[in-house]
Coordinates of C-alpha atoms in Angstrom, one line a residue:
M1 CA -15.2 10.6 4.8
G2 CA -12.5 12.7 3.6
A3 CA -11.3 13.0 0.0
K4 CA -10.1 9.8 -1.6
Y5 CA -7.7 9.8 -4.0
H6 CA -7.0 8.5 -7.1
W7 CA -4.8 5.1 -6.0
Q8 CA -7.9 4.7 -4.1
S9 CA -10.6 2.3 -4.9
Q10 CA -14.3 2.0 -4.2
N11 CA -15.9 -1.4 -2.8
V12 CA -12.6 -2.4 -1.8
K13 CA -12.2 -4.1 1.8
Q14 CA -11.2 -1.6 4.5
S15 CA -9.2 -2.9 7.2
G16 CA -9.2 -0.2 10.0
V17 CA -8.1 3.6 8.8
D18 CA -6.2 4.4 5.8
D19 CA -5.1 8.3 7.8
M20 CA -4.8 7.6 11.8
V21 CA -6.2 11.1 12.0
L22 CA -9.4 9.5 11.3
L23 CA -9.2 7.4 14.3
S24 CA -12.4 8.3 16.9
K25 CA -9.2 8.2 19.8
I26 CA -5.9 8.8 18.9
T27 CA -4.1 6.7 21.5
E28 CA -1.3 4.8 21.8
D29 CA -3.8 1.6 21.6
A30 CA -5.9 2.8 19.1
I31 CA -2.9 3.1 17.3
V32 CA -1.4 -0.4 17.5
D33 CA -4.5 -1.5 17.1
N34 CA -5.1 -0.6 13.6
L35 CA -1.6 -1.3 12.6
K36 CA -2.9 -4.8 13.6
K37 CA -6.1 -4.5 11.5
R38 CA -4.6 -3.2 9.0
Y39 CA -1.2 -5.9 9.6
M40 CA -3.1 -9.1 9.3
D41 CA -5.1 -7.4 6.1
D42 CA -1.2 -7.1 3.9
Y43 CA -2.4 -3.3 3.8
I44 CA 1.7 -2.8 4.8
F45 CA 1.0 1.3 4.1
T46 CA -1.1 3.4 6.9
Y47 CA -0.3 6.8 7.6
I48 CA -1.1 10.0 9.6
G49 CA -1.6 13.1 8.4
P50 CA 1.9 13.4 6.3
V51 CA 3.8 10.9 8.0
L52 CA 3.7 7.5 6.1
I53 CA 3.8 4.3 8.6
S54 CA 4.8 1.0 6.6
V55 CA 4.9 -2.3 8.6
N56 CA 6.8 -5.3 6.8
P57 CA 8.0 -3.0 4.1
F58 CA 9.6 -5.7 2.4
K59 CA 6.7 -8.2 1.6
Q60 CA 6.2 -9.0 -1.8
M61 CA 3.4 -7.4 -3.0
P62 CA 1.3 -8.5 -6.4
Y63 CA 1.6 -5.3 -7.3
F64 CA 5.0 -4.9 -7.9
T65 CA 6.5 -7.1 -10.3
D66 CA 8.7 -6.1 -12.2
R67 CA 7.0 -4.8 -15.2
E68 CA 5.0 -2.7 -13.0
I69 CA 8.9 -1.7 -11.9
E70 CA 10.1 -1.7 -15.3
L71 CA 6.8 0.3 -16.6
Y72 CA 7.6 2.9 -13.7
Q73 CA 11.2 3.3 -14.4
G74 CA 10.1 4.1 -18.0
L75 CA 11.6 1.0 -19.5
V76 CA 9.8 -1.4 -22.1
P77 CA 10.4 -4.9 -22.0
R78 CA 11.9 -6.3 -25.3
K79 CA 10.8 -9.8 -26.4
P80 CA 13.7 -12.6 -26.4
Q81 CA 15.9 -12.5 -29.4
H82 CA 16.0 -15.9 -31.3
R83 CA 19.7 -16.4 -32.2

């Protein structure tokens, strides 16, 4: 199997393949089946080589909360001030 990236964890349920270059057959049916499997298990991102494929990119996912967005943007959440 290919190299693991820092964001890929061990012991996580695998649904289809995340990089469709790894499919045993690269056919329209195999691609659609893989995308369906990943979509049904809420894996909205899949790629084939350097091309990212997003199925239902507007689905709210728990790892994109306001806190993560603020941290990504370099903002520090402020405590509310009492007056």
